[in-house]
């Protein structure tokens, strides 16, 4: 099994990888399909209008997550990793005013968001909770082409047929031949023992099977640059987050207080935890505002990994850029195992799949750069994931704000604690990571749908009722 570090970590926009980045990507894929010869186009038929329906979790929490806006922007040809967040509102308003989308290389298509973008809360699509149907029609309103896409978490988008193939044989993740094709933690540890390599070294060898070392390092550095930039922006900006909850940004205020403590040399017994928390909150406040973030492995959990890397650079005197690269490679290896065997989607397994996975990845990455053996790294990931099992995804008003922002801060603290515990042991432990991942999958399957990013249960209901 091979899932690239650049699939686990993607540069995009907030507030949600599954509900914002995924639908935008799906819209772009549908545009590409229209221009292709991969569908039975009737002779002389020309696409004149587009329609989209959102289903499942995308219908219930799509507005709060910006799914409707993401579809509109995607149908203009914009993609998550390059769209200018400051222009997104202008793009949406232009489409709403004109009733058309004009993607590059295409004719203008009729698209009235008020009538052509439907949030269908009554008809779930069978493959996944995050389903979308895109349709193309001719000038007389006759259907020419229809395609179902699923946003399966972390910005990944697949068609219904691709999803079926993945569920049957995981074909999409087996296409690349790599020297260390581990799909479970057990295989990973066995390969590390037989090769004498660290997890980061094995992951690097796998990546270098498809790209040069220079390209890999440049890509890793770009990921950290985007993560670090997101932290810095979040620490500078104040004000109220969009969406109507009137949640105020807190990262800058907390950061200013920590800086004052640092300069005055006042004793703070929870100093490291405070810095971890403010770094994570800075990222997730940026995400909630629709800013530039990196999926890690999702947008809703995007603060945990950057916070622990910044913590590593802040508090570890031997930290360097190569350490950051090794951290990201190790974290991606763990993220790939979790995604392959369970899920990173809150709509599929709850927030244990998002913040839980992020904490496991962060704990593994930190344990690795602290000098941990492969066994200690696997132990760190297991500890972090184990103590997120059963966590629901119940965002108030469908917004990635409460409890999501603070949840990332606590997840980062758990990740550092897990890494520290693992490093102080010898790598042997009672619950294997694979068993913990399988437990998360089973727990997600048993979890009520109202706790899976629908905002139909938990805090999303009780806070409003109070």
Tab-separated table of C-alpha atoms in Angstrom:
chain	number	residue	atom	x	y	z
A	1	UNK	CA	0.000	0.000	0.000
A	2	UNK	CA	1.348	3.431	-0.932
A	3	UNK	CA	-0.261	6.739	-0.036
A	4	UNK	CA	2.026	9.672	-0.687
A	5	UNK	CA	2.897	12.200	1.983
A	6	UNK	CA	1.425	14.758	-0.442
A	7	UNK	CA	-1.907	12.937	-0.383
A	8	UNK	CA	-2.004	12.900	3.409
A	9	UNK	CA	-0.947	16.563	3.619
A	10	UNK	CA	-2.537	18.875	1.025
A	11	UNK	CA	-2.377	22.637	0.839
A	12	UNK	CA	-5.878	24.035	0.498
A	13	UNK	CA	-8.448	26.295	2.103
A	14	UNK	CA	-10.788	26.174	5.074
A	15	UNK	CA	-13.045	25.441	6.709
A	16	UNK	CA	-13.257	21.727	5.814
A	17	UNK	CA	-11.255	19.296	3.728
A	18	UNK	CA	-14.250	17.015	3.167
A	19	UNK	CA	-16.933	19.707	2.926
A	20	UNK	CA	-14.987	22.514	1.207
A	21	UNK	CA	-11.877	21.206	-0.555
A	22	UNK	CA	-13.515	17.938	-1.644
A	23	UNK	CA	-16.592	19.511	-3.293
A	24	UNK	CA	-14.440	22.138	-5.009
A	25	UNK	CA	-12.227	19.360	-6.383
A	26	UNK	CA	-15.289	17.351	-7.448
A	27	UNK	CA	-16.609	20.346	-9.388
A	28	UNK	CA	-13.287	20.647	-11.206
A	29	UNK	CA	-13.284	16.935	-11.997
A	30	UNK	CA	-16.761	17.232	-13.497
A	31	UNK	CA	-15.632	20.126	-15.674
A	32	UNK	CA	-12.729	17.998	-16.916
A	33	UNK	CA	-15.143	15.151	-17.638
A	34	UNK	CA	-17.367	17.408	-19.727
A	35	UNK	CA	-14.440	18.251	-22.035
A	36	UNK	CA	-13.250	14.641	-22.241
A	37	UNK	CA	-14.335	11.758	-24.458
A	38	UNK	CA	-15.002	9.543	-21.438
A	39	UNK	CA	-18.794	9.702	-21.718
A	40	UNK	CA	-21.261	8.851	-24.498
A	41	UNK	CA	-21.857	12.359	-25.852
A	42	UNK	CA	-24.832	12.415	-28.295
A	43	UNK	CA	-23.939	13.707	-31.765
A	44	UNK	CA	-24.133	17.474	-31.859
A	45	UNK	CA	-25.054	17.765	-28.192
A	46	UNK	CA	-23.672	20.748	-26.313
A	47	UNK	CA	-23.665	21.270	-22.558
A	48	UNK	CA	-25.495	24.486	-21.738
A	49	UNK	CA	-26.386	24.242	-18.045
A	50	UNK	CA	-25.208	22.589	-14.831
A	51	UNK	CA	-27.001	21.324	-11.743
A	52	UNK	CA	-25.634	19.958	-8.455
A	53	UNK	CA	-27.246	18.183	-5.513
A	54	UNK	CA	-25.572	17.642	-2.121
A	55	UNK	CA	-26.499	14.663	0.039
A	56	UNK	CA	-25.944	13.265	3.545
A	57	UNK	CA	-23.608	15.248	5.754
A	58	UNK	CA	-22.893	17.679	2.912
A	59	UNK	CA	-26.582	18.599	2.859
A	60	UNK	CA	-26.971	18.879	6.639
A	61	UNK	CA	-23.834	20.914	7.412
A	62	UNK	CA	-22.855	22.122	3.952
A	63	UNK	CA	-23.791	25.760	4.454
A	64	UNK	CA	-21.883	25.984	7.739
A	65	UNK	CA	-18.861	24.342	6.133
A	66	UNK	CA	-19.031	26.470	2.977
A	67	UNK	CA	-19.872	23.524	0.703
A	68	UNK	CA	-22.294	25.533	-1.407
A	69	UNK	CA	-19.685	28.243	-1.949
A	70	UNK	CA	-16.995	25.653	-2.691
A	71	UNK	CA	-19.114	24.064	-5.443
A	72	UNK	CA	-19.804	27.445	-7.022
A	73	UNK	CA	-16.120	28.391	-6.935
A	74	UNK	CA	-15.061	24.976	-8.238
A	75	UNK	CA	-17.433	25.291	-11.193
A	76	UNK	CA	-15.577	28.464	-12.196
A	77	UNK	CA	-12.414	26.346	-12.530
A	78	UNK	CA	-10.711	27.273	-9.259
A	79	UNK	CA	-8.867	24.584	-7.261
A	80	UNK	CA	-8.212	24.453	-3.485
A	81	UNK	CA	-4.433	24.781	-3.506
A	82	UNK	CA	-4.327	27.918	-5.646
A	83	UNK	CA	-7.616	29.797	-5.207
A	84	UNK	CA	-7.142	33.164	-3.537
A	85	UNK	CA	-9.147	33.086	-0.264
A	86	UNK	CA	-9.543	36.862	-0.475
A	87	UNK	CA	-11.322	36.554	-3.868
A	88	UNK	CA	-13.727	33.762	-2.994
A	89	UNK	CA	-16.613	36.002	-1.959
A	90	UNK	CA	-16.204	38.055	-5.141
A	91	UNK	CA	-16.353	34.868	-7.258
A	92	UNK	CA	-19.520	33.649	-5.523
A	93	UNK	CA	-21.278	37.006	-5.850
A	94	UNK	CA	-20.383	37.214	-9.550
A	95	UNK	CA	-21.941	33.806	-10.265
A	96	UNK	CA	-25.051	34.618	-8.257
A	97	UNK	CA	-25.493	37.903	-10.097
A	98	UNK	CA	-24.929	36.510	-13.605
A	99	UNK	CA	-26.485	33.055	-13.238
A	100	UNK	CA	-23.531	31.636	-15.140
A	101	UNK	CA	-20.154	30.001	-14.568
A	102	UNK	CA	-17.342	30.643	-17.027
A	103	UNK	CA	-14.497	28.174	-16.345
A	104	UNK	CA	-11.363	28.578	-18.486
A	105	UNK	CA	-11.489	26.507	-21.681
A	106	UNK	CA	-15.271	26.083	-21.497
A	107	UNK	CA	-18.232	28.016	-22.846
A	108	UNK	CA	-20.356	29.786	-20.262
A	109	UNK	CA	-22.796	27.433	-18.518
A	110	UNK	CA	-26.097	28.455	-16.980
A	111	UNK	CA	-25.967	27.920	-13.223
A	112	UNK	CA	-28.294	29.661	-10.803
A	113	UNK	CA	-27.135	28.640	-7.309
A	114	UNK	CA	-30.522	29.382	-5.748
A	115	UNK	CA	-32.240	26.746	-7.900
A	116	UNK	CA	-29.465	24.630	-9.415
A	117	UNK	CA	-27.604	23.826	-6.177
A	118	UNK	CA	-29.857	21.643	-4.025
A	119	UNK	CA	-29.193	20.511	-0.447
A	120	UNK	CA	-31.055	17.210	-0.457
A	121	UNK	CA	-31.420	16.137	3.185
A	122	UNK	CA	-33.897	13.361	2.381
A	123	UNK	CA	-31.939	11.231	-0.099
A	124	UNK	CA	-28.574	9.902	1.099
A	125	UNK	CA	-26.348	8.403	-1.563
A	126	UNK	CA	-25.326	4.791	-0.812
A	127	UNK	CA	-21.539	4.959	-0.976
A	128	UNK	CA	-20.592	7.531	1.653
A	129	UNK	CA	-22.084	10.192	3.912
A	130	UNK	CA	-20.506	12.948	1.802
A	131	UNK	CA	-22.218	12.478	-1.564
A	132	UNK	CA	-22.667	14.848	-4.521
A	133	UNK	CA	-24.393	14.504	-7.883
A	134	UNK	CA	-23.271	16.751	-10.752
A	135	UNK	CA	-25.406	16.969	-13.889
A	136	UNK	CA	-24.931	18.589	-17.300
A	137	UNK	CA	-27.902	19.511	-19.501
A	138	UNK	CA	-28.403	20.844	-23.012
A	139	UNK	CA	-30.196	24.100	-23.849
A	140	UNK	CA	-33.573	22.323	-23.789
A	141	UNK	CA	-32.977	20.942	-20.305
A	142	UNK	CA	-32.284	17.361	-21.408
A	143	UNK	CA	-29.832	15.462	-19.248
A	144	UNK	CA	-26.592	14.713	-21.087
A	145	UNK	CA	-24.265	13.616	-18.295
A	146	UNK	CA	-24.523	12.835	-14.599
A	147	UNK	CA	-21.802	11.754	-12.191
A	148	UNK	CA	-21.765	10.937	-8.475
A	149	UNK	CA	-18.736	11.933	-6.406
A	150	UNK	CA	-17.924	11.204	-2.791
A	151	UNK	CA	-15.707	13.369	-0.592
A	152	UNK	CA	-14.155	10.693	1.616
A	153	UNK	CA	-12.086	12.871	3.960
A	154	UNK	CA	-8.842	14.807	3.812
A	155	UNK	CA	-9.785	16.375	0.470
A	156	UNK	CA	-9.893	12.999	-1.300
A	157	UNK	CA	-12.628	12.733	-3.949
A	158	UNK	CA	-13.721	9.581	-5.787
A	159	UNK	CA	-16.539	8.669	-8.142
A	160	UNK	CA	-19.042	6.016	-7.165
A	161	UNK	CA	-17.246	3.467	-9.348
A	162	UNK	CA	-13.829	4.408	-7.932
A	163	UNK	CA	-15.182	4.072	-4.404
A	164	UNK	CA	-16.536	0.610	-5.199
A	165	UNK	CA	-13.139	-0.439	-6.555
A	166	UNK	CA	-11.404	0.869	-3.438
A	167	UNK	CA	-13.811	-0.959	-1.186
A	168	UNK	CA	-13.363	-4.183	-3.122
A	169	UNK	CA	-9.601	-4.294	-3.490
A	170	UNK	CA	-7.983	-0.961	-2.514
A	171	UNK	CA	-6.776	-0.832	-6.116
A	172	UNK	CA	-6.116	2.881	-6.171
A	173	UNK	CA	-3.540	2.548	-3.382
A	174	UNK	CA	-1.777	-0.490	-4.872
A	175	UNK	CA	-0.931	0.978	-8.264
A	176	UNK	CA	2.535	2.287	-7.293
A	177	UNK	CA	5.321	-0.219	-6.647
A	178	UNK	CA	7.462	0.834	-3.696
A	179	UNK	CA	10.253	-0.914	-1.743
A	180	UNK	CA	8.371	-0.919	1.590
A	181	UNK	CA	4.661	-1.419	0.833
A	182	UNK	CA	3.384	-1.709	4.393
A	183	UNK	CA	-0.377	-1.380	4.903
A	184	UNK	CA	-0.446	-2.162	8.635
A	185	UNK	CA	1.656	-1.154	11.614
A	186	UNK	CA	2.683	-4.782	12.068
A	187	UNK	CA	4.081	-4.910	8.541
A	188	UNK	CA	5.757	-1.539	9.064
A	189	UNK	CA	7.574	-2.735	12.177
A	190	UNK	CA	8.607	-6.010	10.530
A	191	UNK	CA	10.056	-4.146	7.538
A	192	UNK	CA	11.855	-1.705	9.828
A	193	UNK	CA	13.395	-4.567	11.768
A	194	UNK	CA	14.522	-6.478	8.684
A	195	UNK	CA	15.872	-3.402	6.894
A	196	UNK	CA	17.376	-1.600	9.863
A	197	UNK	CA	15.711	1.615	8.684
A	198	UNK	CA	13.564	4.087	10.574
A	199	UNK	CA	9.940	4.665	9.559
A	200	UNK	CA	10.922	8.006	8.036
A	201	UNK	CA	13.691	6.355	5.993
A	202	UNK	CA	11.310	3.692	4.668
A	203	UNK	CA	8.695	6.309	3.839
A	204	UNK	CA	11.361	8.389	2.091
A	205	UNK	CA	12.424	5.383	0.013
A	206	UNK	CA	8.810	4.839	-1.011
A	207	UNK	CA	8.387	8.480	-2.021
A	208	UNK	CA	11.660	8.475	-3.944
A	209	UNK	CA	10.344	5.580	-6.027
A	210	UNK	CA	8.107	8.145	-7.750
A	211	UNK	CA	10.045	11.421	-7.394
A	212	UNK	CA	13.558	12.738	-6.892
A	213	UNK	CA	15.012	13.453	-3.451
A	214	UNK	CA	15.211	17.134	-4.342
A	215	UNK	CA	11.526	17.248	-5.305
A	216	UNK	CA	10.533	15.391	-2.165
A	217	UNK	CA	12.478	17.695	0.147
A	218	UNK	CA	11.192	20.786	-1.671
A	219	UNK	CA	7.631	19.505	-1.304
A	220	UNK	CA	8.079	18.730	2.389
A	221	UNK	CA	9.569	22.171	2.977
A	222	UNK	CA	6.623	23.751	1.130
A	223	UNK	CA	4.186	21.886	3.372
A	224	UNK	CA	5.879	23.140	6.526
A	225	UNK	CA	6.134	26.657	5.097
A	226	UNK	CA	2.354	26.642	4.531
A	227	UNK	CA	1.684	25.215	8.001
A	228	UNK	CA	4.006	27.676	9.687
A	229	UNK	CA	2.557	30.580	7.726
A	230	UNK	CA	-0.914	29.558	8.848
A	231	UNK	CA	0.198	29.605	12.492
A	232	UNK	CA	1.746	33.033	12.072
A	233	UNK	CA	-1.369	34.497	10.414
A	234	UNK	CA	-3.564	33.051	13.127
A	235	UNK	CA	-1.396	34.639	15.821
A	236	UNK	CA	-1.701	38.075	14.196
A	237	UNK	CA	-5.406	38.368	13.413
A	238	UNK	CA	-8.189	39.323	15.801
A	239	UNK	CA	-11.937	39.673	15.399
A	240	UNK	CA	-15.044	37.566	15.049
A	241	UNK	CA	-15.209	34.363	13.023
A	242	UNK	CA	-17.835	34.185	10.254
A	243	UNK	CA	-20.971	32.086	10.483
A	244	UNK	CA	-23.221	33.710	13.067
A	245	UNK	CA	-22.007	32.101	16.303
A	246	UNK	CA	-20.090	35.293	17.138
A	247	UNK	CA	-17.066	33.256	18.221
A	248	UNK	CA	-14.090	35.544	18.729
A	249	UNK	CA	-10.543	34.665	17.787
A	250	UNK	CA	-8.442	34.096	20.906
A	251	UNK	CA	-5.053	32.967	19.619
A	252	UNK	CA	-3.545	36.454	19.306
A	253	UNK	CA	-4.601	37.473	22.830
A	254	UNK	CA	-3.251	34.255	24.351
A	255	UNK	CA	-0.043	34.570	22.313
A	256	UNK	CA	0.510	38.138	23.484
A	257	UNK	CA	0.155	37.024	27.118
A	258	UNK	CA	2.592	34.165	26.585
A	259	UNK	CA	5.104	36.520	24.994
A	260	UNK	CA	4.806	38.823	27.996
A	261	UNK	CA	5.409	35.887	30.374
A	262	UNK	CA	8.384	34.794	28.270
A	263	UNK	CA	9.977	38.242	28.354
A	264	UNK	CA	9.374	38.730	32.086
A	265	UNK	CA	10.759	35.259	32.840
A	266	UNK	CA	7.735	34.467	35.013
A	267	UNK	CA	7.385	30.822	36.000
A	268	UNK	CA	4.578	29.000	34.180
A	269	UNK	CA	4.177	25.309	35.104
A	270	UNK	CA	2.103	24.596	31.971
A	271	UNK	CA	4.168	26.682	29.576
A	272	UNK	CA	4.629	23.995	26.898
A	273	UNK	CA	0.929	23.143	26.954
A	274	UNK	CA	0.016	26.811	26.564
A	275	UNK	CA	2.257	27.204	23.518
A	276	UNK	CA	0.941	23.977	21.987
A	277	UNK	CA	-2.629	25.142	22.486
A	278	UNK	CA	-2.149	28.595	21.035
A	279	UNK	CA	-0.365	27.236	17.946
A	280	UNK	CA	-3.186	24.768	17.300
A	281	UNK	CA	-5.891	27.361	17.916
A	282	UNK	CA	-4.201	29.797	15.551
A	283	UNK	CA	-4.403	27.253	12.738
A	284	UNK	CA	-7.994	26.298	13.372
A	285	UNK	CA	-9.144	29.875	13.710
A	286	UNK	CA	-7.606	30.508	10.294
A	287	UNK	CA	-9.351	27.391	9.007
A	288	UNK	CA	-12.704	28.522	10.428
A	289	UNK	CA	-12.228	31.853	8.655
A	290	UNK	CA	-11.695	30.091	5.309
A	291	UNK	CA	-7.962	30.800	5.141
A	292	UNK	CA	-5.067	28.824	3.644
A	293	UNK	CA	-4.397	25.634	5.612
A	294	UNK	CA	-2.865	22.190	5.145
A	295	UNK	CA	-4.959	19.066	5.650
A	296	UNK	CA	-3.320	17.127	8.471
A	297	UNK	CA	-5.004	14.777	7.726
A	298	UNK	CA	-8.158	16.943	7.485
A	299	UNK	CA	-8.964	20.625	7.829
A	300	UNK	CA	-11.004	20.089	10.977
A	301	UNK	CA	-7.900	18.536	12.570
A	302	UNK	CA	-5.381	20.773	10.807
A	303	UNK	CA	-3.938	22.347	13.962
A	304	UNK	CA	-2.502	19.314	15.751
A	305	UNK	CA	0.449	18.494	13.484
A	306	UNK	CA	1.628	22.104	12.906
A	307	UNK	CA	1.335	22.864	16.627
A	308	UNK	CA	3.532	19.933	17.598
A	309	UNK	CA	6.106	20.741	14.911
A	310	UNK	CA	6.319	24.343	16.120
A	311	UNK	CA	6.566	22.989	19.682
A	312	UNK	CA	9.463	20.752	18.543
A	313	UNK	CA	11.254	23.717	16.968
A	314	UNK	CA	10.531	25.905	20.006
A	315	UNK	CA	11.489	23.573	22.833
A	316	UNK	CA	14.005	21.085	21.393
A	317	UNK	CA	17.474	22.605	21.001
A	318	UNK	CA	18.566	20.054	18.376
A	319	UNK	CA	15.541	20.646	16.147
A	320	UNK	CA	16.284	21.383	12.487
A	321	UNK	CA	14.722	21.311	9.026
A	322	UNK	CA	15.704	17.690	8.430
A	323	UNK	CA	13.888	16.831	11.642
A	324	UNK	CA	10.766	18.528	10.302
A	325	UNK	CA	11.009	16.445	7.127
A	326	UNK	CA	11.425	13.222	9.106
A	327	UNK	CA	8.484	14.216	11.293
A	328	UNK	CA	6.225	14.757	8.258
A	329	UNK	CA	7.305	11.481	6.631
A	330	UNK	CA	6.681	9.516	9.823
A	331	UNK	CA	3.330	11.182	10.433
A	332	UNK	CA	2.279	10.474	6.850
A	333	UNK	CA	3.168	6.799	7.242
A	334	UNK	CA	0.857	6.537	10.257
A	335	UNK	CA	-1.861	8.567	8.545
A	336	UNK	CA	-1.738	6.266	5.535
A	337	UNK	CA	-2.183	3.183	7.718
A	338	UNK	CA	-5.186	4.718	9.478
A	339	UNK	CA	-6.836	5.856	6.247
A	340	UNK	CA	-6.232	2.491	4.562
A	341	UNK	CA	-7.670	0.418	7.399
A	342	UNK	CA	-10.279	2.732	8.935
A	343	UNK	CA	-11.086	6.352	8.074
A	344	UNK	CA	-10.007	9.949	8.570
A	345	UNK	CA	-13.507	11.269	7.798
A	346	UNK	CA	-15.639	12.806	10.547
A	347	UNK	CA	-18.741	12.069	8.466
A	348	UNK	CA	-17.770	8.399	8.430
A	349	UNK	CA	-16.394	7.652	11.917
A	350	UNK	CA	-16.756	10.859	13.941
A	351	UNK	CA	-13.991	13.108	15.214
A	352	UNK	CA	-11.931	10.132	16.396
A	353	UNK	CA	-11.070	9.812	12.693
A	354	UNK	CA	-10.018	13.452	12.432
A	355	UNK	CA	-8.438	14.778	15.637
A	356	UNK	CA	-7.743	11.207	16.801
A	357	UNK	CA	-5.836	10.414	13.615
A	358	UNK	CA	-4.059	13.775	13.715
A	359	UNK	CA	-2.926	13.179	17.294
A	360	UNK	CA	-1.636	9.709	16.399
A	361	UNK	CA	0.281	11.114	13.440
A	362	UNK	CA	1.693	13.976	15.523
A	363	UNK	CA	2.706	11.673	18.371
A	364	UNK	CA	4.495	9.374	15.939
A	365	UNK	CA	6.274	12.239	14.185
A	366	UNK	CA	7.401	13.785	17.469
A	367	UNK	CA	8.565	10.453	18.900
A	368	UNK	CA	10.608	9.885	15.747
A	369	UNK	CA	12.453	13.219	15.917
A	370	UNK	CA	13.027	12.709	19.639
A	371	UNK	CA	15.094	9.652	18.725
A	372	UNK	CA	12.434	6.993	19.181
A	373	UNK	CA	12.785	3.517	17.728
A	374	UNK	CA	10.128	2.300	15.264
A	375	UNK	CA	8.526	0.407	18.146
A	376	UNK	CA	8.385	3.538	20.299
A	377	UNK	CA	6.975	5.523	17.388
A	378	UNK	CA	4.206	2.959	16.864
A	379	UNK	CA	3.530	2.994	20.609
A	380	UNK	CA	3.211	6.790	20.593
A	381	UNK	CA	0.673	6.678	17.757
A	382	UNK	CA	-1.346	4.005	19.550
A	383	UNK	CA	-1.462	5.908	22.849
A	384	UNK	CA	-2.677	9.068	21.131
A	385	UNK	CA	-5.332	7.325	19.052
A	386	UNK	CA	-6.543	5.126	21.919
A	387	UNK	CA	-7.465	8.156	23.985
A	388	UNK	CA	-9.606	9.659	21.243
A	389	UNK	CA	-11.686	6.528	20.616
A	390	UNK	CA	-15.406	7.234	20.512
A	391	UNK	CA	-15.045	10.986	19.965
A	392	UNK	CA	-18.074	12.311	18.099
A	393	UNK	CA	-18.217	14.994	15.421
A	394	UNK	CA	-20.938	17.414	16.527
A	395	UNK	CA	-20.040	20.930	15.341
A	396	UNK	CA	-22.467	23.582	16.551
A	397	UNK	CA	-24.414	25.074	13.619
A	398	UNK	CA	-22.303	22.958	11.271
A	399	UNK	CA	-19.389	25.368	11.704
A	400	UNK	CA	-15.818	24.176	12.269
A	401	UNK	CA	-15.512	26.341	15.376
A	402	UNK	CA	-17.067	24.831	18.514
A	403	UNK	CA	-15.769	22.418	19.737
A	404	UNK	CA	-13.299	22.021	16.867
A	405	UNK	CA	-10.822	24.818	17.625
A	406	UNK	CA	-10.204	23.873	21.255
A	407	UNK	CA	-10.354	20.180	20.346
A	408	UNK	CA	-7.223	20.637	18.223
A	409	UNK	CA	-5.437	22.306	21.125
A	410	UNK	CA	-6.228	19.395	23.435
A	411	UNK	CA	-5.317	16.911	20.684
A	412	UNK	CA	-1.878	18.508	20.364
A	413	UNK	CA	-1.312	18.231	24.116
A	414	UNK	CA	-2.339	14.569	24.007
A	415	UNK	CA	0.062	13.958	21.111
A	416	UNK	CA	3.045	15.356	23.030
A	417	UNK	CA	2.051	13.396	26.129
A	418	UNK	CA	1.779	10.197	24.087
A	419	UNK	CA	5.197	10.746	22.500
A	420	UNK	CA	6.781	11.430	25.877
A	421	UNK	CA	5.256	8.312	27.431
A	422	UNK	CA	6.376	6.158	24.526
A	423	UNK	CA	9.950	7.489	24.540
A	424	UNK	CA	10.250	6.680	28.222
A	425	UNK	CA	9.349	3.044	27.511
A	426	UNK	CA	11.063	0.383	25.426
A	427	UNK	CA	8.398	0.164	22.704
A	428	UNK	CA	6.597	-2.855	24.112
A	429	UNK	CA	2.949	-2.263	24.982
A	430	UNK	CA	-0.335	-4.083	25.450
A	431	UNK	CA	-2.537	-2.734	22.624
A	432	UNK	CA	-1.039	-2.786	19.102
A	433	UNK	CA	-1.729	0.229	16.871
A	434	UNK	CA	-3.475	-2.046	14.363
A	435	UNK	CA	-5.943	-3.181	17.039
A	436	UNK	CA	-6.603	0.439	17.971
A	437	UNK	CA	-7.222	1.396	14.327
A	438	UNK	CA	-9.617	-1.519	13.893
A	439	UNK	CA	-11.396	-0.496	17.088
A	440	UNK	CA	-11.833	3.005	15.693
A	441	UNK	CA	-13.313	1.578	12.500
A	442	UNK	CA	-15.762	-0.603	14.396
A	443	UNK	CA	-16.692	2.217	16.761
A	444	UNK	CA	-17.355	4.471	13.787
A	445	UNK	CA	-19.575	1.853	12.178
A	446	UNK	CA	-21.575	1.518	15.395
A	447	UNK	CA	-21.823	5.265	15.988
A	448	UNK	CA	-25.179	6.927	15.344
A	449	UNK	CA	-25.280	9.063	12.210
A	450	UNK	CA	-26.318	12.069	14.297
A	451	UNK	CA	-22.794	12.127	15.760
A	452	UNK	CA	-21.059	12.067	12.363
A	453	UNK	CA	-20.784	15.674	11.209
A	454	UNK	CA	-24.511	16.162	10.699
A	455	UNK	CA	-25.017	18.560	13.626
A	456	UNK	CA	-28.094	16.529	14.589
A	457	UNK	CA	-26.828	15.445	18.011
A	458	UNK	CA	-24.409	16.161	20.845
A	459	UNK	CA	-23.244	19.714	21.447
A	460	UNK	CA	-24.824	20.861	18.187
A	461	UNK	CA	-28.269	20.182	19.674
A	462	UNK	CA	-27.821	20.690	23.404
A	463	UNK	CA	-26.079	24.047	23.307
A	464	UNK	CA	-28.811	25.452	21.064
A	465	UNK	CA	-31.552	23.999	23.287
A	466	UNK	CA	-29.986	25.502	26.404
